[in-house]
GROMACS .gro file of N, CA and C in nm:
model
  207
    1MET      N    1   6.458 -22.916 -11.065
    1MET     CA    2   6.599 -22.794 -11.002
    1MET      C    3   6.536 -22.699 -10.901
    2ILE      N    4   6.411 -22.694 -10.889
    2ILE     CA    5   6.329 -22.617 -10.742
    2ILE      C    6   6.419 -22.704 -10.632
    3ASN      N    7   6.332 -22.833 -10.634
    3ASN     CA    8   6.381 -22.860 -10.457
    3ASN      C    9   6.564 -22.887 -10.447
    4SER      N   10   6.620 -22.900 -10.511
    4SER     CA   11   6.760 -22.906 -10.510
    4SER      C   12   6.796 -22.759 -10.443
    5LEU      N   13   6.722 -22.652 -10.511
    5LEU     CA   14   6.723 -22.490 -10.488
    5LEU      C   15   6.690 -22.471 -10.337
    6LEU      N   16   6.564 -22.523 -10.306
    6LEU     CA   17   6.513 -22.541 -10.156
    6LEU      C   18   6.611 -22.613 -10.064
    7GLU      N   19   6.650 -22.722 -10.054
    7GLU     CA   20   6.733 -22.763 -10.011
    7GLU      C   21   6.798 -22.669  -9.852
    8ASP      N   22   6.904 -22.602  -9.908
    8ASP     CA   23   6.977 -22.529  -9.864
    8ASP      C   24   6.891 -22.381  -9.896
    9GLU      N   25   6.889 -22.328  -9.767
    9GLU     CA   26   6.891 -22.153  -9.777
    9GLU      C   27   6.961 -22.087  -9.800
   10MET      N   28   7.060 -22.136  -9.834
   10MET     CA   29   7.173 -22.016  -9.964
   10MET      C   30   7.234 -22.067  -9.975
   11ILE      N   31   7.293 -22.073 -10.146
   11ILE     CA   32   7.370 -22.144 -10.197
   11ILE      C   33   7.526 -22.043 -10.257
   12GLU      N   34   7.582 -22.122 -10.189
   12GLU     CA   35   7.741 -22.022 -10.236
   12GLU      C   36   7.766 -22.066 -10.354
   13THR      N   37   7.830 -21.993 -10.465
   13THR     CA   38   7.859 -22.062 -10.574
   13THR      C   39   7.962 -21.927 -10.653
   14THR      N   40   8.031 -21.947 -10.747
   14THR     CA   41   8.148 -21.863 -10.822
   14THR      C   42   8.037 -21.903 -10.930
   15GLU      N   43   7.946 -21.995 -11.021
   15GLU     CA   44   7.933 -21.977 -11.124
   15GLU      C   45   7.830 -21.855 -11.139
   16LYS      N   46   7.834 -21.822 -11.268
   16LYS     CA   47   7.731 -21.711 -11.300
   16LYS      C   48   7.592 -21.814 -11.399
   17LEU      N   49   7.463 -21.758 -11.310
   17LEU     CA   50   7.390 -21.866 -11.386
   17LEU      C   51   7.335 -21.766 -11.474
   18LYS      N   52   7.339 -21.847 -11.568
   18LYS     CA   53   7.220 -21.809 -11.726
   18LYS      C   54   7.085 -21.795 -11.667
   19ILE      N   55   6.972 -21.753 -11.627
   19ILE     CA   56   6.825 -21.681 -11.598
   19ILE      C   57   6.793 -21.639 -11.790
   20LYS      N   58   6.668 -21.734 -11.800
   20LYS     CA   59   6.616 -21.694 -11.923
   20LYS      C   60   6.473 -21.695 -11.872
   21PHE      N   61   6.412 -21.542 -11.903
   21PHE     CA   62   6.296 -21.506 -11.874
   21PHE      C   63   6.202 -21.525 -12.021
   22ARG      N   64   6.082 -21.607 -12.032
   22ARG     CA   65   5.989 -21.640 -12.109
   22ARG      C   66   5.819 -21.594 -12.076
   23ASP      N   67   5.747 -21.545 -12.165
   23ASP     CA   68   5.578 -21.607 -12.160
   23ASP      C   69   5.602 -21.769 -12.145
   24ALA      N   70   5.513 -21.760 -12.015
   24ALA     CA   71   5.429 -21.883 -11.933
   24ALA      C   72   5.355 -21.877 -12.052
   25THR      N   73   5.315 -22.056 -12.037
   25THR     CA   74   5.225 -22.122 -12.179
   25THR      C   75   5.185 -22.210 -12.042
   26ILE      N   76   5.063 -22.273 -12.148
   26ILE     CA   77   4.975 -22.410 -12.098
   26ILE      C   78   5.057 -22.491 -11.988
   27LYS      N   79   5.190 -22.527 -12.119
   27LYS     CA   80   5.283 -22.591 -12.116
   27LYS      C   81   5.358 -22.599 -11.954
   28ASP      N   82   5.338 -22.475 -11.868
   28ASP     CA   83   5.461 -22.458 -11.813
   28ASP      C   84   5.363 -22.521 -11.690
   29LEU      N   85   5.223 -22.520 -11.679
   29LEU     CA   86   5.125 -22.551 -11.553
   29LEU      C   87   5.205 -22.624 -11.484
   30LYS      N   88   5.223 -22.743 -11.481
   30LYS     CA   89   5.275 -22.804 -11.380
   30LYS      C   90   5.392 -22.783 -11.316
   31GLU      N   91   5.504 -22.739 -11.391
   31GLU     CA   92   5.601 -22.670 -11.287
   31GLU      C   93   5.598 -22.564 -11.199
   32ILE      N   94   5.464 -22.448 -11.311
   32ILE     CA   95   5.416 -22.346 -11.207
   32ILE      C   96   5.304 -22.395 -11.070
   33GLN      N   97   5.271 -22.518 -11.113
   33GLN     CA   98   5.200 -22.572 -11.033
   33GLN      C   99   5.266 -22.611 -10.860
   34LYS      N  100   5.401 -22.694 -10.897
   34LYS     CA  101   5.478 -22.755 -10.813
   34LYS      C  102   5.539 -22.607 -10.695
   35ILE      N  103   5.555 -22.510 -10.808
   35ILE     CA  104   5.650 -22.364 -10.692
   35ILE      C  105   5.478 -22.293 -10.642
   36GLU      N  106   5.424 -22.292 -10.712
   36GLU     CA  107   5.307 -22.290 -10.606
   36GLU      C  108   5.283 -22.358 -10.456
   37ARG      N  109   5.289 -22.434 -10.504
   37ARG     CA  110   5.297 -22.547 -10.322
   37ARG      C  111   5.368 -22.516 -10.204
   38LEU      N  112   5.504 -22.510 -10.309
   38LEU     CA  113   5.558 -22.461 -10.243
   38LEU      C  114   5.598 -22.389 -10.126
   39CYS      N  115   5.579 -22.237 -10.227
   39CYS     CA  116   5.545 -22.121 -10.180
   39CYS      C  117   5.411 -22.097 -10.094
   40PHE      N  118   5.324 -22.103 -10.090
   40PHE     CA  119   5.203 -22.070 -10.058
   40PHE      C  120   5.140 -22.185  -9.977
   41LYS      N  121   5.055 -22.128  -9.847
   41LYS     CA  122   4.998 -22.195  -9.772
   41LYS      C  123   4.857 -22.283  -9.840
   42TYR      N  124   4.777 -22.175  -9.935
   42TYR     CA  125   4.673 -22.180  -9.962
   42TYR      C  126   4.736 -22.152 -10.139
   43PRO      N  127   4.780 -22.248 -10.172
   43PRO     CA  128   4.824 -22.193 -10.372
   43PRO      C  129   4.685 -22.198 -10.486
   44TYR      N  130   4.705 -22.148 -10.551
   44TYR     CA  131   4.580 -22.141 -10.638
   44TYR      C  132   4.582 -22.253 -10.699
   45PRO      N  133   4.389 -22.300 -10.737
   45PRO     CA  134   4.410 -22.431 -10.753
   45PRO      C  135   4.410 -22.384 -10.957
   46THR      N  136   4.438 -22.567 -10.990
   46THR     CA  137   4.545 -22.561 -11.128
   46THR      C  138   4.384 -22.523 -11.230
   47TYR      N  139   4.277 -22.556 -11.153
   47TYR     CA  140   4.185 -22.504 -11.286
   47TYR      C  141   4.139 -22.333 -11.281
   48TYR      N  142   4.178 -22.267 -11.199
   48TYR     CA  143   4.205 -22.153 -11.186
   48TYR      C  144   4.329 -22.098 -11.255
   49MET      N  145   4.468 -22.162 -11.182
   49MET     CA  146   4.578 -22.119 -11.260
   49MET      C  147   4.572 -22.141 -11.397
   50ARG      N  148   4.530 -22.244 -11.476
   50ARG     CA  149   4.446 -22.289 -11.590
   50ARG      C  150   4.379 -22.188 -11.691
   51ALA      N  151   4.329 -22.113 -11.564
   51ALA     CA  152   4.252 -22.051 -11.700
   51ALA      C  153   4.320 -21.860 -11.661
   52LEU      N  154   4.360 -21.807 -11.585
   52LEU     CA  155   4.466 -21.728 -11.560
   52LEU      C  156   4.566 -21.733 -11.691
   53LEU      N  157   4.593 -21.885 -11.730
   53LEU     CA  158   4.725 -21.842 -11.856
   53LEU      C  159   4.632 -21.864 -11.970
   54GLU      N  160   4.528 -21.862 -12.001
   54GLU     CA  161   4.431 -21.912 -12.097
   54GLU      C  162   4.416 -21.735 -12.143
   55THR      N  163   4.365 -21.679 -11.988
   55THR     CA  164   4.314 -21.534 -12.020
   55THR      C  165   4.395 -21.457 -12.055
   56LEU      N  166   4.521 -21.479 -11.947
   56LEU     CA  167   4.624 -21.349 -11.959
   56LEU      C  168   4.745 -21.375 -11.979
   57ALA      N  169   4.774 -21.468 -12.057
   57ALA     CA  170   4.846 -21.535 -12.077
   57ALA      C  171   5.007 -21.391 -12.090
   58ASP      N  172   5.025 -21.269 -12.115
   58ASP     CA  173   5.083 -21.184 -12.139
   58ASP      C  174   5.186 -21.157 -12.029
   59THR      N  175   5.039 -21.200 -11.924
   59THR     CA  176   5.103 -21.158 -11.801
   59THR      C  177   5.182 -21.213 -11.694
   60ALA      N  178   5.216 -21.342 -11.739
   60ALA     CA  179   5.280 -21.448 -11.665
   60ALA      C  180   5.404 -21.471 -11.747
   61ILE      N  181   5.535 -21.468 -11.665
   61ILE     CA  182   5.619 -21.541 -11.713
   61ILE      C  183   5.712 -21.653 -11.623
   62VAL      N  184   5.853 -21.693 -11.679
   62VAL     CA  185   5.878 -21.782 -11.554
   62VAL      C  186   5.984 -21.800 -11.625
   63ALA      N  187   6.104 -21.821 -11.565
   63ALA     CA  188   6.260 -21.822 -11.503
   63ALA      C  189   6.279 -21.932 -11.540
   64GLU      N  190   6.371 -21.920 -11.675
   64GLU     CA  191   6.408 -22.082 -11.641
   64GLU      C  192   6.615 -22.045 -11.611
   65ILE      N  193   6.644 -22.157 -11.564
   65ILE     CA  194   6.812 -22.236 -11.575
   65ILE      C  195   6.815 -22.340 -11.570
   66GLU      N  196   6.880 -22.344 -11.690
   66GLU     CA  197   6.959 -22.481 -11.766
   66GLU      C  198   6.844 -22.549 -11.823
   67ASN      N  199   6.717 -22.471 -11.851
   67ASN     CA  200   6.573 -22.520 -11.944
   67ASN      C  201   6.485 -22.592 -11.827
   68GLU      N  202   6.488 -22.559 -11.662
   68GLU     CA  203   6.419 -22.592 -11.666
   68GLU      C  204   6.346 -22.437 -11.522
   69ILE      N  205   6.219 -22.510 -11.518
   69ILE     CA  206   6.145 -22.380 -11.445
   69ILE      C  207   6.173 -22.402 -11.319
   0.00000   0.00000   0.00000
């Protein structure tokens, strides 16, 4: 989903998107890392992000559109 959103700088739609916010979990790590690599020149390493999710999970959230982060 994120790749298709990044292909165009701006998306025009008349459709309302339903965005669901929830606490991030270790199961989300792979998708979070994809976003990190797309957004930052120097993304956090996977081991560091895993440690953050394991120790500070209540401070991390993800947004889902159609059940995809």
